[in-house]
Short mmCIF file of C-alpha atoms in Angstrom, two decimals:
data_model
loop_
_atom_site.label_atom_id
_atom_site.label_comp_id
_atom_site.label_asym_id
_atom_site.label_seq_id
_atom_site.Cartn_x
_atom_site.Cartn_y
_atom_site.Cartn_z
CA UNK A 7 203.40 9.01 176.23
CA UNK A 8 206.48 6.91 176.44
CA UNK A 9 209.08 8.70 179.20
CA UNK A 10 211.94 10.14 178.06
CA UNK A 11 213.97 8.66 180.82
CA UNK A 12 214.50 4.81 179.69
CA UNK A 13 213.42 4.08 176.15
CA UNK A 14 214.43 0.68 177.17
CA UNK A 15 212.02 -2.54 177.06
CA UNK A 16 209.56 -3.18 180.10
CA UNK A 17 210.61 -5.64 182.68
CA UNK A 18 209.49 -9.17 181.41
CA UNK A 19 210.18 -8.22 177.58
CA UNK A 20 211.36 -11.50 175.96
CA UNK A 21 214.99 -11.56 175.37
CA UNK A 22 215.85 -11.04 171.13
CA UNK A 23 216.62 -14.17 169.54
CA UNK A 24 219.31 -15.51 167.20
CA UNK A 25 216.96 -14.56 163.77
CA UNK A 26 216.51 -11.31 165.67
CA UNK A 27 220.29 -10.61 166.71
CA UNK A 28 221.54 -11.79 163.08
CA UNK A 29 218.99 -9.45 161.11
CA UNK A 30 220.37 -6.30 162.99
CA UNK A 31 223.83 -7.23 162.58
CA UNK A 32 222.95 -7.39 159.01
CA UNK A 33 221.35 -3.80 159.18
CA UNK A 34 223.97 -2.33 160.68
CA UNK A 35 226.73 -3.95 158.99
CA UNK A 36 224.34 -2.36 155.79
CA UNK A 37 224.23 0.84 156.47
CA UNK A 38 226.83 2.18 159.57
CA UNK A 39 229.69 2.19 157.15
CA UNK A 40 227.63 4.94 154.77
CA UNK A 41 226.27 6.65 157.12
CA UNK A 42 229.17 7.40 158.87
CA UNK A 43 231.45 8.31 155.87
CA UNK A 44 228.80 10.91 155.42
CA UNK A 45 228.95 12.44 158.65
CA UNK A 46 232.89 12.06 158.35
CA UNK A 47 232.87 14.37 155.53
CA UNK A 48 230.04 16.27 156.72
CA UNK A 49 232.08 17.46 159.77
CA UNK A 50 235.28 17.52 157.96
CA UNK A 51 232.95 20.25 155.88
CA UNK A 52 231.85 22.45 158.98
CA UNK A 53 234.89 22.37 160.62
CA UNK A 54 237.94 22.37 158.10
CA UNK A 55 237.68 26.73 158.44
CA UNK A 56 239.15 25.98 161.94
CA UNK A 57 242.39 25.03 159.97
CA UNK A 58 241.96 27.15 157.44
CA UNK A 59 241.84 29.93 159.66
CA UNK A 60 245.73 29.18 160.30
CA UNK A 61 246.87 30.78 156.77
CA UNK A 62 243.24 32.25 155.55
CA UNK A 63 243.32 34.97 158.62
CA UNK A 64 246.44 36.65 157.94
CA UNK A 65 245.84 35.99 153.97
CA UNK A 66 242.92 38.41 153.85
CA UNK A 67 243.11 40.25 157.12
CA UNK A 68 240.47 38.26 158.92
CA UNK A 69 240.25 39.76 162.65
CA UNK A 70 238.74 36.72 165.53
CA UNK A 71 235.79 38.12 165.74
CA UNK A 72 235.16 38.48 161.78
CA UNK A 73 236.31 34.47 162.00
CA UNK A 74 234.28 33.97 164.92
CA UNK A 75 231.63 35.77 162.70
CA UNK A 76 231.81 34.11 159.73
CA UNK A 77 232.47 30.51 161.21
CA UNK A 78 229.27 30.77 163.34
CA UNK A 79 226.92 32.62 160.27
CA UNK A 80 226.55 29.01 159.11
CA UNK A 81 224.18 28.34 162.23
CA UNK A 82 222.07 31.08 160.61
CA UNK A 83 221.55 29.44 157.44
CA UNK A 84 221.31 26.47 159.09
CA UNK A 85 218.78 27.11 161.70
CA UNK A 86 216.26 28.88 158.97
CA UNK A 87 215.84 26.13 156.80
CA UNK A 88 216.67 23.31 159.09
CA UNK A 89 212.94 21.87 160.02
CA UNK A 90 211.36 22.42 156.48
CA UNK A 91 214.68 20.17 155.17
CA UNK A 92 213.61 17.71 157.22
CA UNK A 93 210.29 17.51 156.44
CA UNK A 94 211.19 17.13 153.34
CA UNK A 95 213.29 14.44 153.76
CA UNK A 96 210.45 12.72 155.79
CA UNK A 97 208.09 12.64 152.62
CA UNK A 98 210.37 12.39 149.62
CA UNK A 99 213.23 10.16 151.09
CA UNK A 100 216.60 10.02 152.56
CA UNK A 101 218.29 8.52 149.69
CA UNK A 102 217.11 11.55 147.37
CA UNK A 103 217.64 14.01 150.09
CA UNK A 104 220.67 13.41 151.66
CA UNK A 105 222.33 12.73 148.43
CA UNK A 106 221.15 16.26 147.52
CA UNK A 107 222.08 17.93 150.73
CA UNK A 108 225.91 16.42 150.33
CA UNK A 109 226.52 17.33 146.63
CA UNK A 110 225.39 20.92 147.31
CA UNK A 111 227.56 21.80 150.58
CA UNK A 112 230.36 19.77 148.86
CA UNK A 113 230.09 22.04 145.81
CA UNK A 114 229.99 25.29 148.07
CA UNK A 115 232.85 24.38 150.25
CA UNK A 116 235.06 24.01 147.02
CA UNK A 117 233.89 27.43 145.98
CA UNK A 118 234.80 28.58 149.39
CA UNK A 119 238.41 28.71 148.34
CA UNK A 120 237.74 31.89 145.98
CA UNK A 121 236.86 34.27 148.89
CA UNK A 122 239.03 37.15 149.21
CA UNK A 123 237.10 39.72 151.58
CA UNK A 124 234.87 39.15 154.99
CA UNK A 125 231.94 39.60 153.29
CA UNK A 126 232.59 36.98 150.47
CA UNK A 127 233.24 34.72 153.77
CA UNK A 128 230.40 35.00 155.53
CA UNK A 129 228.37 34.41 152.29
CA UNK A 130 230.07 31.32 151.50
CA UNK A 131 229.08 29.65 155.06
CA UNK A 132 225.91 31.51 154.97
CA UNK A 133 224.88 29.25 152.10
CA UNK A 134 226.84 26.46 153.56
CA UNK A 135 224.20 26.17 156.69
CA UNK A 136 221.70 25.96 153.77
CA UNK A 137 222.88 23.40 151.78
CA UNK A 138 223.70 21.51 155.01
CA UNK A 139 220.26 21.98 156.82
CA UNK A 140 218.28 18.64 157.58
CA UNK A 141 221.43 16.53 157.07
CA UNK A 142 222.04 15.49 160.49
CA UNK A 143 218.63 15.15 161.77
CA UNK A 144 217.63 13.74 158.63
CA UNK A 145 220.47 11.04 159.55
CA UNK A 146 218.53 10.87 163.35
CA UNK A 147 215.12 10.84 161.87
CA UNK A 148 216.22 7.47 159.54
CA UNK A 149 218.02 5.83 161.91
CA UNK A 150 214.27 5.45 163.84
CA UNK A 151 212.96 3.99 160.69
CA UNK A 152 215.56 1.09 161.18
CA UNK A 153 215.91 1.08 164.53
CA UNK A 154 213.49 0.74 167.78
CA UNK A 155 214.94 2.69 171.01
CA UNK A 156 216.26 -0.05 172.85
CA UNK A 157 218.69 -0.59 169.68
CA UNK A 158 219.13 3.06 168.66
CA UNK A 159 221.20 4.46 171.00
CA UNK A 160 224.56 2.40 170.23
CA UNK A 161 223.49 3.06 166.59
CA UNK A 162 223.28 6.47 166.80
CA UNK A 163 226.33 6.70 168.65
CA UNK A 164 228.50 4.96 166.00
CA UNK A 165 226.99 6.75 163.89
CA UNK A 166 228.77 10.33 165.62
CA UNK A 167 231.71 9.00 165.97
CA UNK A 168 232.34 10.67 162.90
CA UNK A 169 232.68 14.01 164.38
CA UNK A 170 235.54 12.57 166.61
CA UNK A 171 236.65 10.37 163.35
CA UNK A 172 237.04 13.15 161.38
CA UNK A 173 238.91 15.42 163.99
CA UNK A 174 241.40 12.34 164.59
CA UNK A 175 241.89 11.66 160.78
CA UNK A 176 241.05 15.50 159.48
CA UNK A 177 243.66 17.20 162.12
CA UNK A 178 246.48 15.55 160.34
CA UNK A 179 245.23 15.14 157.06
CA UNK A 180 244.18 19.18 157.16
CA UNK A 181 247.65 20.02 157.87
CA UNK A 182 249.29 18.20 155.51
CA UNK A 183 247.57 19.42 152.82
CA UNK A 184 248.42 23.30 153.96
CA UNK A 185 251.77 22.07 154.79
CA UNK A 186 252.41 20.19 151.55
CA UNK A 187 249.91 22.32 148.78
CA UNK A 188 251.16 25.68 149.60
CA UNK A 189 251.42 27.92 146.56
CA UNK A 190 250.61 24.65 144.33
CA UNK A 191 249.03 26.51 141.17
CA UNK A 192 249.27 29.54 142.72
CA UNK A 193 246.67 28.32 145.31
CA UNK A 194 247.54 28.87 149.09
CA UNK A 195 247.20 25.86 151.19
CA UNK A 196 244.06 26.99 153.08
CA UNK A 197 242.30 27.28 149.39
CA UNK A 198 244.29 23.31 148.51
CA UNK A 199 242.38 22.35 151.95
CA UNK A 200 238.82 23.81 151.27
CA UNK A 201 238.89 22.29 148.02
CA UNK A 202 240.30 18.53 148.71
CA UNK A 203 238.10 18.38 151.89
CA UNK A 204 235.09 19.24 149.51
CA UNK A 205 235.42 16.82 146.64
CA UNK A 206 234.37 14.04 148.48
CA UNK A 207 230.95 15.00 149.92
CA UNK A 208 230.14 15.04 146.44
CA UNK A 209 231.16 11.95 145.74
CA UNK A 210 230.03 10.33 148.94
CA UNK A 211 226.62 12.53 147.77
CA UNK A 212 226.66 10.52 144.27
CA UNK A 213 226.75 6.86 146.35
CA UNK A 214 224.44 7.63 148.74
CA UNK A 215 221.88 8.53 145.97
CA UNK A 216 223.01 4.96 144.46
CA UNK A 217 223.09 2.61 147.36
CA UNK A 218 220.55 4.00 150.28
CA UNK A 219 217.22 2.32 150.81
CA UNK A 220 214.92 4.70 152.27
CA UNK A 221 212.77 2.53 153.97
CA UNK A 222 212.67 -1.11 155.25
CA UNK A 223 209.87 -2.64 152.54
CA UNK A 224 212.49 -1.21 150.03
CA UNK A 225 215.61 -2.87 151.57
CA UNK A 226 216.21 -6.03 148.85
CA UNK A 227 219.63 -6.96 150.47
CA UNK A 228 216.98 -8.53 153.05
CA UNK A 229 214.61 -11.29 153.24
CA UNK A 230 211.03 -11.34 153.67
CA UNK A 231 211.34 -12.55 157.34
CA UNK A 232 213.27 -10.03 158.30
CA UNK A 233 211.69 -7.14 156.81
CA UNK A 234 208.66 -8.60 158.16
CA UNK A 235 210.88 -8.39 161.95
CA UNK A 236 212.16 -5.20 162.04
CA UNK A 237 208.91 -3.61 160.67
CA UNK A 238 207.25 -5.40 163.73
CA UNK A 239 209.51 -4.21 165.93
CA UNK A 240 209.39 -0.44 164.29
CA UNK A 241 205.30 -0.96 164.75
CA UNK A 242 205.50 -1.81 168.74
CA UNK A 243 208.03 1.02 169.25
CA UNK A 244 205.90 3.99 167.65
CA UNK A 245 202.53 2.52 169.70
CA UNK A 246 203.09 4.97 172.87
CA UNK A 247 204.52 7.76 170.73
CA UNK A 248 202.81 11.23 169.20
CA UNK A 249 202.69 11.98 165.93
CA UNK A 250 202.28 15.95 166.57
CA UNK A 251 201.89 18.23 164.12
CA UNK A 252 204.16 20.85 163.19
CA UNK A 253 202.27 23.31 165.25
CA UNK A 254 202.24 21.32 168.42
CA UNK A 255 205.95 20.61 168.18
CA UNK A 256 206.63 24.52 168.00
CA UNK A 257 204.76 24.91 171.59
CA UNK A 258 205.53 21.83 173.36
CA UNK A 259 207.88 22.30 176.08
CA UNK A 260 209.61 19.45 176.16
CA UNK A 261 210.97 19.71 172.93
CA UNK A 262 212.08 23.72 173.87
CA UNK A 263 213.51 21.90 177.15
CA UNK A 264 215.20 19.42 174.78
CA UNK A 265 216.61 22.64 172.28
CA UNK A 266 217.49 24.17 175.58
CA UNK A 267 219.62 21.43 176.74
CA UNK A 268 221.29 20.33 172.97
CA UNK A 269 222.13 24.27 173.04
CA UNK A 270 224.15 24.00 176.12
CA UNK A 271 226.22 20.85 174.38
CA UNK A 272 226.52 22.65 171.08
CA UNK A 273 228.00 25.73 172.67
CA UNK A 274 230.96 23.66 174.16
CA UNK A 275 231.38 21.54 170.99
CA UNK A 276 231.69 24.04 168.71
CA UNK A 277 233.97 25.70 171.31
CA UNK A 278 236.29 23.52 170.81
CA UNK A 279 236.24 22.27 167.16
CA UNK A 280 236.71 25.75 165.52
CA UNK A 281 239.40 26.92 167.90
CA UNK A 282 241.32 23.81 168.79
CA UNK A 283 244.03 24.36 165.70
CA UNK A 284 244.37 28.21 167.44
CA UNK A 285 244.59 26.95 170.88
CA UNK A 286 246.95 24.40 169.87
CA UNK A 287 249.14 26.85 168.03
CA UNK A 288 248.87 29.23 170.92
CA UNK A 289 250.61 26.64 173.11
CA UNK A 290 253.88 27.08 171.04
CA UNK A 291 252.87 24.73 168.21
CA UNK A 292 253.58 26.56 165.24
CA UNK A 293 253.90 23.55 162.80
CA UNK A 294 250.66 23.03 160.85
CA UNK A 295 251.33 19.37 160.53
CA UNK A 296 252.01 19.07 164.39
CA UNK A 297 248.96 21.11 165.20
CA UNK A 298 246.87 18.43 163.13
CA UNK A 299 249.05 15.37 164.95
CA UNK A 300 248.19 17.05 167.84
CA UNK A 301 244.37 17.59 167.28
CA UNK A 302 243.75 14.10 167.19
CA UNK A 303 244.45 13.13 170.38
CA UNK A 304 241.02 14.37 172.05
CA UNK A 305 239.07 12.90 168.76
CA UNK A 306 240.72 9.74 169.52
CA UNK A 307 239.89 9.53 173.28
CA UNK A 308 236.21 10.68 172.37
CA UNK A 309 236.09 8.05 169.68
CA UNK A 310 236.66 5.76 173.36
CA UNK A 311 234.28 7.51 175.43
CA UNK A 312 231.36 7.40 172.90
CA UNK A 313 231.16 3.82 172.09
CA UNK A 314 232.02 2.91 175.78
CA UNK A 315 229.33 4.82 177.34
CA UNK A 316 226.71 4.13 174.86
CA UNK A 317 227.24 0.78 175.54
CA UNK A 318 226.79 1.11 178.81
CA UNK A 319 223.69 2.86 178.71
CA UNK A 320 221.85 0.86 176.31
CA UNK A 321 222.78 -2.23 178.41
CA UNK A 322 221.41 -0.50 181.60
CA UNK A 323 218.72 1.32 180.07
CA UNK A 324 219.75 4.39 181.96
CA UNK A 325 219.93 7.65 179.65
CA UNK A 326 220.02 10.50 182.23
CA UNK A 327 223.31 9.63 184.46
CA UNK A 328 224.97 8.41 181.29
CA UNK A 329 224.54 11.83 179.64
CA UNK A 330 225.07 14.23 182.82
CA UNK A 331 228.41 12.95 183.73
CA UNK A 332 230.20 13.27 180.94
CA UNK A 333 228.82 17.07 180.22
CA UNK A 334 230.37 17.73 183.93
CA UNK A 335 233.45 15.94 183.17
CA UNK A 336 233.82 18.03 179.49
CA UNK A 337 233.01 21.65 181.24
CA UNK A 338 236.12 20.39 183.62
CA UNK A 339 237.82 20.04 180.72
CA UNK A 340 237.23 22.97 179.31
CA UNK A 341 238.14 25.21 182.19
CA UNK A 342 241.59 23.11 182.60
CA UNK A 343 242.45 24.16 179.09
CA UNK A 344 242.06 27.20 179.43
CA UNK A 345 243.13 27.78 183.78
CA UNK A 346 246.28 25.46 182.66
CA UNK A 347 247.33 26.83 179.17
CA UNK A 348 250.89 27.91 180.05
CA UNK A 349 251.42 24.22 180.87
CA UNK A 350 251.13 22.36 177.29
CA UNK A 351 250.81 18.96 178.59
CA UNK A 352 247.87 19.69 181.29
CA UNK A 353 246.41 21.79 178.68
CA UNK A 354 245.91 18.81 176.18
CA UNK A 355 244.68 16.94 178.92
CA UNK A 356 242.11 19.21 179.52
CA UNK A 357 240.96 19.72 176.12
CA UNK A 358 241.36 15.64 175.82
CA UNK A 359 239.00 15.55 178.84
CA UNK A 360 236.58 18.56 177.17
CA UNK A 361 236.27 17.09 173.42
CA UNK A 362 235.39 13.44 175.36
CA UNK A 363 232.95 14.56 177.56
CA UNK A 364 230.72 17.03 174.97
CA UNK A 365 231.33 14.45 171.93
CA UNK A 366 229.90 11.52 174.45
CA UNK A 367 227.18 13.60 175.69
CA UNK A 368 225.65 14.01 172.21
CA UNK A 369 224.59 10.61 170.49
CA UNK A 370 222.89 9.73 174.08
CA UNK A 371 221.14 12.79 174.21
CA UNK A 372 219.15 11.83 171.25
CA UNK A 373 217.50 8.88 172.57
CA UNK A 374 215.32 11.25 174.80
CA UNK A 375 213.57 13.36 172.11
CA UNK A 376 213.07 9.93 169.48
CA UNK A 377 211.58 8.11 172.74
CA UNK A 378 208.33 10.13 172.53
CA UNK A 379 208.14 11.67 169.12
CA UNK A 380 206.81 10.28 165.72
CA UNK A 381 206.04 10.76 162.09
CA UNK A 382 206.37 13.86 160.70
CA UNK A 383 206.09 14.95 164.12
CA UNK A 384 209.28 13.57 164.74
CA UNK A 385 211.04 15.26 161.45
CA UNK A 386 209.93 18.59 162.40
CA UNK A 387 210.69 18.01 166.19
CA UNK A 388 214.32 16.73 166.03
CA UNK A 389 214.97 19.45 163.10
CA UNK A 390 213.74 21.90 165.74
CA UNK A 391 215.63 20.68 168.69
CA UNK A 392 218.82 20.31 166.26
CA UNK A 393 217.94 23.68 164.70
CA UNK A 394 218.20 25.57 168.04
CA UNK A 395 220.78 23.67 169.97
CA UNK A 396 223.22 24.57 166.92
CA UNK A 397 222.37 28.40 167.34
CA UNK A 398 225.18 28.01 169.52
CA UNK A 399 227.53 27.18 166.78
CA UNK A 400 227.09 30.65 166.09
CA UNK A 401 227.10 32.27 169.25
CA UNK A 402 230.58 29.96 170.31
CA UNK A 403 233.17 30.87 167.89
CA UNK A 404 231.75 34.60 167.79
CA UNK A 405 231.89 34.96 171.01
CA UNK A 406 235.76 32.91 172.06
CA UNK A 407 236.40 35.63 168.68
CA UNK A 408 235.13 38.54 170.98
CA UNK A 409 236.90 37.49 173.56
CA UNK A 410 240.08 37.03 172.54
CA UNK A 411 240.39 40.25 170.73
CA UNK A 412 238.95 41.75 173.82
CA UNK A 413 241.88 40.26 175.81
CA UNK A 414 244.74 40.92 173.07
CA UNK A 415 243.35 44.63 173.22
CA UNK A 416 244.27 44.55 177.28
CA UNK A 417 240.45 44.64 178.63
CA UNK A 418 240.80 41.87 180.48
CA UNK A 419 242.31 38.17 180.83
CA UNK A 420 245.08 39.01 183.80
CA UNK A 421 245.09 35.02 183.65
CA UNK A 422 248.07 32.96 181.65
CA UNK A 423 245.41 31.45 179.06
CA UNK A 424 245.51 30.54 175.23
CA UNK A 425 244.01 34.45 174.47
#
C-alpha cells in the first residue's frame, strides 16, 4: 500500500517530458475553468444563507441558534446520502451526475426564497444537502481519473480555490444584490439574493451535462498519443493502491483517521463562512455592501495561500508539514478574531489569517486519502471521509448559534468579543 505521506514519484523517476508537460497543460487548460465555475457556484449555494441571514433573521424572527440550526441541517442531508451519490457517480458518470446534482440544488436554493417559518427553513437546506451530496467528492474522485498524485495536488487545489473565489467575488456581489433588490417586486433582498445566486448552478448544471468527458478514452479534444499517456500514467499510479469494497472502507481506520482529521478542518471552515457577514457587522459594519467589500479580503489572501503552498508541496513532495502549519496558523487566527474583536483592524487580520490557513489546509489534505485508495473503493471512501468531516458544518454554525445567544442572554462571555 502506497503511504499516505508523499504520493510523490520514487527517487530515480524519469523527469516528464515536453509531449508529457504539453498534454497536461492541455488537460487542465480543458477542464479547470468548468470545474471550478462549478464549485464557485456550488459554494456561493451553501454559503449565500450567511448573507441572507443579515435581513432573513429579523424578517421571520429567526433566533442564532434556529440559524445555526437550519444552516448546519444541510450536513444532515448531506452526510446520509453522500457515499451512495458517489457511487453513483463512479458507475454512471460525472458528466450525467454532476450535471444532475447542480440543476437540482440550483432549483432548491431558488425555492429557498419562499420560506416564511423555521421549519420551512430547515426543510429547504435539509433537501439542499441532498441534492448537493456527492458533488464535491464526485469532483475529487474525477480529478484521479485525469490526474496521477504527483500532478493532483496543484489540481485539486485550483480546483478549491473556488470556495475562496466565491467568498472574494460573492461577499460583494451578495450585498449588492440585498442592497440594490430590496422590495423589487415585493421581494426582500435576502429572497433577490437566494434566487440570483441560484440561477446559475442550473445553468452551469446544463453545460456541464454538454461539455464534460467522463473519462479519458472519451476525451476527443485529445489525440491518440496522449490519451494513450495519461491512461499510462493513470495505470502506474493505481498499481500500489486498494480497490476496497464498500464494507472494508466503513472499518478501515485510516479512512475514520482521515474523517477524523477533515472534521477538525470543516468545523473551522464552516466557522467562519456562515458567520463572517455577522462578525463583520458586529464590528460596527452595518452597510451590507461594506460587509461584502469587507468579506473578501480573507478569500482573497486564501486564494494566495492555496496556490502558493500547493505549489510548494507538490514540488517537495512533502504533504504532512505543508498541511499542519497552516491549520496552526488558521486556529491563531481564529482566536485573534475573536480575543481582538473590539479592535476592527486586528480583528480582520485575524479572520484574514483564519480563512487562509483552514482554506489552504483543505485541497492538500486530499492527496493523503487518493494516495492509497481506488475504484469504487475510492468513491465510497472519499464520500465517507467528506461525508463525516462535513458533520461539522452542522455542529459549527449550531453551535457559534448556541453560543452567542448563550452570551447575549448574560451566561457567559465577560470577554469584549463579536457575541
Amino acid at each position: 500500500m502506497a503511504s499516505t505521506a508523499n504520493p510523490m514519484p520514487r527517487p530515480g523517476a524519469s523527469a516528464p517530458s515536453a509531449f508529457e508537460e504539453a498534454t497536461y497543460r492541455k488537460v487542465v487548460w480543458r477542464l479547470s475553468p468548468l470545474l471550478l465555475i462549478c464549485y464557485v457556484v456550488a459554494y456561493l449555494d451553501r454559503v449565500n444563507v450567511g448573507f441572507a441571514k443579515l435581513q432573513m433573521a429579523a424578517d421571520l424572527n429567526l433566533s442564532d441558534a434556529v440559524y445555526g440550526f437550519g444552516a448546519g441541517i444541510f450536513f444532515f442531508g448531506y452526510f446520509i446520502f453522500e457515499v451512495p451519490s458517489n457511487v453513483i457517480l463512479h458507475r454512471v458518470g460525472a458528466r450525467v451526475w454532476i450535471a444532475r446534482i447542480m440543476i437540482t440544488w440550483g432549483v432548491i436554493s431558488a425555492l429557498t426564497m419562499f420560506i416564511s417559518t423555521p421549519t420551512m427553513f430547515y426543510v429547504m437546506r435539509f433537501l439542499l444537502g441532498v441534492a448537493e451530496a456527492g458533488f464535491f467528492p464526485g469532483i475529487i474522485l474525477y480529478l484521479t481519473y485525469w490526474f496521477p498524485a504527483q500532478r493532483r495536488g496543484r489540481m485539486t487545489s485550483l480546483f478549491m480555490t473556488a470556495i475562496a473565489l466565491s467568498g472574494l467575488i460573492g461577499g460583494p456581489i451578495s450585498g449588492w444584490i440585498m442592497d440594490s433588490f430590496h422590495m423589487k417586486n415585493g421581494w426582500h433582498g435576502w429572497q433577490w439574493l437566494l434566487l440570483l445566486e441560484g440561477i446559475p448552478s442550473i445553468i452551469v448544471g446544463i453545460v456541464v451535462f454538454l461539455k464534460l468527458d467522463d473519462r479519458i478514452s472519451e476525451a476527443k479534444w485529445l489525440t491518440q498519443d496522449e490519451r494513450d499517456l495519461l491512461a499510462r500514467n493513470i495505470a502506474a499510479d493505481n498499481v500500489e493502491k486498494e480497490d476496497l469494497s464498500i464494507g472494508k472502507i466503513l472499518s478501515s481506520g485510516k479512512v475514520w483517521l482521515m474523517s477524523l482529521i477533515y472534521f477538525s478542518f470543516v468545523m473551522g471552515l464552516y466557522g467562519v463562512s456562515f458567520w463572517l457577514p455577522t462578525i463583520i457587522k458586529s464590528m460596527g459594519v452595518k452597510d451590507a455592501l461594506h460587509i461584502g467589500l469587507l468579506s473578501a479580503i480573507p478569500y482573497g489572501a486564501a486564494v494566495v495561500g492555496m496556490l502558493w503552498a500547493a505549489r510548494s508541496a507538490d514540488r517537495s513532495g512533502e504533504r504532512r508539514w505543508h498541511i499542519a502549519i497552516p491549520a496552526v496558523i488558521g486556529a491563531i487566527g481564529l482566536v485573534m478574531s475573536v480575543m481582538l474583536a473590539s479592535n476592527t483592524t486586528l480583528a480582520m487580520l485575524g479572520l484574514t489569517l483564519a480563512t487562509m490557513g483552514i482554506l489552504t489546509t483543505l485541497p492538500l489534505f486530499w492527496s493523503l486519502p487518493t494516495a492509497f485508495l481506488a475504484g469504487t473503493g475510492a468513491a465510497a471512501g472519499i464520500a465517507m471521509i467528506n461525508s463525516l468531516g462535513n458533520l461539522a458544518g452542522f455542529l459549527s454554525p449550531y453551535l457559534v448559534g448556541w453560543l452567542k445567544q448563550l452570551c447575549w442572554q448574560g451566561f457567559w462571555c465577560s470577554a469584549r468579543c463579536w457575541c
